[in-house]
Amino acid sequence: PSPTYMNLHYDDPEIMHRLVLEVSAVAIAELQQTNAVNDHVGLDNNWFEEQLNYDALIKFVESVIKVTAKNTSSMLQDILARRYPTEIHYLNGYVARIGRERYGLDMSANQFICDEVDKLSFAYSIHH
C-alpha cells in the first residue's frame, strides 16, 4: 500500500473528500479519453467536465447524504444480512483500479474504503 493509504482511517472526516477527489480525477481523465468521440457526436465536453469536477461532485454527494441520511444503504443491508461480498469492488474497487492502471493516479482512499468494507463484510458474515 502507498504511504497515504497507511494514514487513512475509516472515521477520518476527510475520507469523503479524498474519495470524491479521486473519483473526479478518474472521471475527468476518462472524459478526456473520449473527447474525440464526444466532439464527433456533438457533446459539450466542457459541460461534462464542469459536472465532474471536485466542487460539483462534492456538492452532489453532500446533497445525497442529506436526502438519504435516514436510509439504510443497500450495502449496509447486505452486510447486516451476512451477504458477502458486497458490491464495493464494482464501485470503489473499479474506480481505484481504473485510476491506478490507466492513469497512474493515487487511488488510496477508494482502495482503502473498498478494503475496509470488504473486511467488515467478511467478518460480519462469519461471526454474526
PDB file of C-alpha atoms in Angstrom:
ATOM      1  CA  PRO A   1       0.000   0.000   0.000  1.00  0.00           C
ATOM      2  CA  SER A   2       1.042   3.572  -0.594  1.00  0.00           C
ATOM      3  CA  PRO A   3       2.111   5.710   2.387  1.00  0.00           C
ATOM      4  CA  THR A   4      -1.084   7.769   2.051  1.00  0.00           C
ATOM      5  CA  TYR A   5      -3.132   4.580   2.315  1.00  0.00           C
ATOM      6  CA  MET A   6      -1.474   3.736   5.628  1.00  0.00           C
ATOM      7  CA  ASN A   7      -2.544   7.113   7.075  1.00  0.00           C
ATOM      8  CA  LEU A   8      -6.234   6.616   6.372  1.00  0.00           C
ATOM      9  CA  HIS A   9      -8.777   5.621   8.972  1.00  0.00           C
ATOM     10  CA  TYR A  10     -12.424   4.786   8.314  1.00  0.00           C
ATOM     11  CA  ASP A  11     -13.735   7.553  10.589  1.00  0.00           C
ATOM     12  CA  ASP A  12     -11.442  10.222   9.146  1.00  0.00           C
ATOM     13  CA  PRO A  13     -13.700  13.215   8.398  1.00  0.00           C
ATOM     14  CA  GLU A  14     -11.652  13.904   5.274  1.00  0.00           C
ATOM     15  CA  ILE A  15     -12.171  10.446   3.749  1.00  0.00           C
ATOM     16  CA  MET A  16     -15.281  11.547   1.839  1.00  0.00           C
ATOM     17  CA  HIS A  17     -13.387  14.465   0.330  1.00  0.00           C
ATOM     18  CA  ARG A  18     -10.495  12.230  -0.675  1.00  0.00           C
ATOM     19  CA  LEU A  19     -12.881   9.704  -2.218  1.00  0.00           C
ATOM     20  CA  VAL A  20     -14.610  12.406  -4.253  1.00  0.00           C
ATOM     21  CA  LEU A  21     -11.294  13.946  -5.309  1.00  0.00           C
ATOM     22  CA  GLU A  22     -10.134  10.585  -6.647  1.00  0.00           C
ATOM     23  CA  VAL A  23     -13.438   9.853  -8.395  1.00  0.00           C
ATOM     24  CA  SER A  24     -13.360  13.295 -10.008  1.00  0.00           C
ATOM     25  CA  ALA A  25      -9.796  12.765 -11.261  1.00  0.00           C
ATOM     26  CA  VAL A  26     -10.712   9.426 -12.856  1.00  0.00           C
ATOM     27  CA  ALA A  27     -13.955  10.741 -14.347  1.00  0.00           C
ATOM     28  CA  ILE A  28     -12.218  13.724 -15.942  1.00  0.00           C
ATOM     29  CA  ALA A  29      -9.376  11.530 -17.234  1.00  0.00           C
ATOM     30  CA  GLU A  30     -11.938   9.161 -18.784  1.00  0.00           C
ATOM     31  CA  LEU A  31     -13.800  12.119 -20.284  1.00  0.00           C
ATOM     32  CA  GLN A  32     -10.610  13.418 -21.857  1.00  0.00           C
ATOM     33  CA  GLN A  33     -10.051   9.973 -23.403  1.00  0.00           C
ATOM     34  CA  THR A  34     -13.429  10.244 -25.127  1.00  0.00           C
ATOM     35  CA  ASN A  35     -13.097  13.866 -26.303  1.00  0.00           C
ATOM     36  CA  ALA A  36     -12.786  12.920 -29.983  1.00  0.00           C
ATOM     37  CA  VAL A  37     -15.931  10.777 -29.819  1.00  0.00           C
ATOM     38  CA  ASN A  38     -17.841  13.433 -27.899  1.00  0.00           C
ATOM     39  CA  ASP A  39     -16.824  16.121 -30.385  1.00  0.00           C
ATOM     40  CA  HIS A  40     -17.916  13.916 -33.267  1.00  0.00           C
ATOM     41  CA  VAL A  41     -21.416  13.380 -31.857  1.00  0.00           C
ATOM     42  CA  GLY A  42     -21.754  16.972 -30.678  1.00  0.00           C
ATOM     43  CA  LEU A  43     -21.498  16.558 -26.903  1.00  0.00           C
ATOM     44  CA  ASP A  44     -20.210  19.531 -24.928  1.00  0.00           C
ATOM     45  CA  ASN A  45     -17.091  18.287 -23.151  1.00  0.00           C
ATOM     46  CA  ASN A  46     -16.824  21.485 -21.116  1.00  0.00           C
ATOM     47  CA  TRP A  47     -20.280  20.909 -19.628  1.00  0.00           C
ATOM     48  CA  PHE A  48     -19.350  17.355 -18.630  1.00  0.00           C
ATOM     49  CA  GLU A  49     -16.070  18.491 -17.129  1.00  0.00           C
ATOM     50  CA  GLU A  50     -17.902  21.112 -15.057  1.00  0.00           C
ATOM     51  CA  GLN A  51     -20.236  18.404 -13.745  1.00  0.00           C
ATOM     52  CA  LEU A  52     -17.361  16.072 -12.907  1.00  0.00           C
ATOM     53  CA  ASN A  53     -15.003  18.493 -11.190  1.00  0.00           C
ATOM     54  CA  TYR A  54     -14.424  18.147  -7.459  1.00  0.00           C
ATOM     55  CA  ASP A  55     -16.572  21.130  -6.419  1.00  0.00           C
ATOM     56  CA  ALA A  56     -19.605  19.938  -8.384  1.00  0.00           C
ATOM     57  CA  LEU A  57     -19.246  16.329  -7.225  1.00  0.00           C
ATOM     58  CA  ILE A  58     -18.778  17.178  -3.549  1.00  0.00           C
ATOM     59  CA  LYS A  59     -21.919  19.350  -3.628  1.00  0.00           C
ATOM     60  CA  PHE A  60     -23.820  16.476  -5.234  1.00  0.00           C
ATOM     61  CA  VAL A  61     -22.519  13.940  -2.691  1.00  0.00           C
ATOM     62  CA  GLU A  62     -23.366  16.218   0.227  1.00  0.00           C
ATOM     63  CA  SER A  63     -26.898  16.737  -1.121  1.00  0.00           C
ATOM     64  CA  VAL A  64     -27.398  12.971  -1.478  1.00  0.00           C
ATOM     65  CA  ILE A  65     -26.143  12.451   2.082  1.00  0.00           C
ATOM     66  CA  LYS A  66     -28.671  14.978   3.411  1.00  0.00           C
ATOM     67  CA  VAL A  67     -31.584  13.496   1.468  1.00  0.00           C
ATOM     68  CA  THR A  68     -30.747   9.888   2.387  1.00  0.00           C
ATOM     69  CA  ALA A  69     -29.484  10.438   5.952  1.00  0.00           C
ATOM     70  CA  LYS A  70     -32.238   8.321   7.498  1.00  0.00           C
ATOM     71  CA  ASN A  71     -31.918   5.498   4.964  1.00  0.00           C
ATOM     72  CA  THR A  72     -30.013   2.268   5.428  1.00  0.00           C
ATOM     73  CA  SER A  73     -27.809   1.818   2.384  1.00  0.00           C
ATOM     74  CA  SER A  74     -28.164  -1.343   0.341  1.00  0.00           C
ATOM     75  CA  MET A  75     -24.546  -2.203   1.095  1.00  0.00           C
ATOM     76  CA  LEU A  76     -25.133  -1.954   4.843  1.00  0.00           C
ATOM     77  CA  GLN A  77     -28.286  -4.020   4.413  1.00  0.00           C
ATOM     78  CA  ASP A  78     -26.171  -6.677   2.662  1.00  0.00           C
ATOM     79  CA  ILE A  79     -23.617  -6.665   5.474  1.00  0.00           C
ATOM     80  CA  LEU A  80     -26.315  -6.954   8.141  1.00  0.00           C
ATOM     81  CA  ALA A  81     -27.903  -9.816   6.199  1.00  0.00           C
ATOM     82  CA  ARG A  82     -24.466 -11.510   6.088  1.00  0.00           C
ATOM     83  CA  ARG A  83     -24.246 -11.366   2.300  1.00  0.00           C
ATOM     84  CA  TYR A  84     -20.607 -11.493   1.300  1.00  0.00           C
ATOM     85  CA  PRO A  85     -19.099  -9.988  -0.731  1.00  0.00           C
ATOM     86  CA  THR A  86     -20.789  -6.638  -1.199  1.00  0.00           C
ATOM     87  CA  GLU A  87     -20.796  -4.614  -4.402  1.00  0.00           C
ATOM     88  CA  ILE A  88     -17.921  -2.422  -3.143  1.00  0.00           C
ATOM     89  CA  HIS A  89     -15.493  -3.950  -5.656  1.00  0.00           C
ATOM     90  CA  TYR A  90     -17.826  -2.994  -8.521  1.00  0.00           C
ATOM     91  CA  LEU A  91     -17.985   0.591  -7.259  1.00  0.00           C
ATOM     92  CA  ASN A  92     -14.950   1.957  -5.431  1.00  0.00           C
ATOM     93  CA  GLY A  93     -12.804  -1.003  -6.442  1.00  0.00           C
ATOM     94  CA  TYR A  94     -13.473  -0.348 -10.117  1.00  0.00           C
ATOM     95  CA  VAL A  95     -12.679   3.353  -9.789  1.00  0.00           C
ATOM     96  CA  ALA A  96      -9.471   2.557  -7.888  1.00  0.00           C
ATOM     97  CA  ARG A  97      -8.356   0.036 -10.498  1.00  0.00           C
ATOM     98  CA  ILE A  98      -9.087   2.311 -13.479  1.00  0.00           C
ATOM     99  CA  GLY A  99      -7.363   5.282 -11.857  1.00  0.00           C
ATOM    100  CA  ARG A 100      -4.314   3.279 -10.901  1.00  0.00           C
ATOM    101  CA  GLU A 101      -3.931   1.148 -14.049  1.00  0.00           C
ATOM    102  CA  ARG A 102      -4.972   3.580 -16.794  1.00  0.00           C
ATOM    103  CA  TYR A 103      -3.787   6.867 -15.370  1.00  0.00           C
ATOM    104  CA  GLY A 104      -1.234   6.092 -12.663  1.00  0.00           C
ATOM    105  CA  LEU A 105      -3.268   8.004 -10.078  1.00  0.00           C
ATOM    106  CA  ASP A 106      -3.039   7.614  -6.318  1.00  0.00           C
ATOM    107  CA  MET A 107      -6.321   5.880  -5.528  1.00  0.00           C
ATOM    108  CA  SER A 108      -5.546   5.150  -1.897  1.00  0.00           C
ATOM    109  CA  ALA A 109      -8.832   6.444  -0.448  1.00  0.00           C
ATOM    110  CA  ASN A 110     -11.004   4.355  -2.779  1.00  0.00           C
ATOM    111  CA  GLN A 111      -8.808   1.298  -2.269  1.00  0.00           C
ATOM    112  CA  PHE A 112      -8.908   1.847   1.490  1.00  0.00           C
ATOM    113  CA  ILE A 113     -12.698   2.093   1.659  1.00  0.00           C
ATOM    114  CA  CYS A 114     -13.004  -0.941  -0.589  1.00  0.00           C
ATOM    115  CA  ASP A 115     -10.703  -2.991   1.648  1.00  0.00           C
ATOM    116  CA  GLU A 116     -12.371  -1.813   4.862  1.00  0.00           C
ATOM    117  CA  VAL A 117     -15.895  -2.614   3.668  1.00  0.00           C
ATOM    118  CA  ASP A 118     -14.683  -5.975   2.392  1.00  0.00           C
ATOM    119  CA  LYS A 119     -13.079  -6.830   5.754  1.00  0.00           C
ATOM    120  CA  LEU A 120     -16.172  -5.719   7.663  1.00  0.00           C
ATOM    121  CA  SER A 121     -18.481  -7.631   5.360  1.00  0.00           C
ATOM    122  CA  PHE A 122     -16.414 -10.808   5.605  1.00  0.00           C
ATOM    123  CA  ALA A 123     -16.060 -10.585   9.390  1.00  0.00           C
ATOM    124  CA  TYR A 124     -19.770  -9.941   9.842  1.00  0.00           C
ATOM    125  CA  SER A 125     -20.688 -12.825   7.546  1.00  0.00           C
ATOM    126  CA  ILE A 126     -18.801 -15.387   9.629  1.00  0.00           C
ATOM    127  CA  HIS A 127     -19.186 -14.002  13.174  1.00  0.00           C
ATOM    128  CA  HIS A 128     -22.782 -12.850  13.476  1.00  0.00           C
TER     129      HIS A 128
END
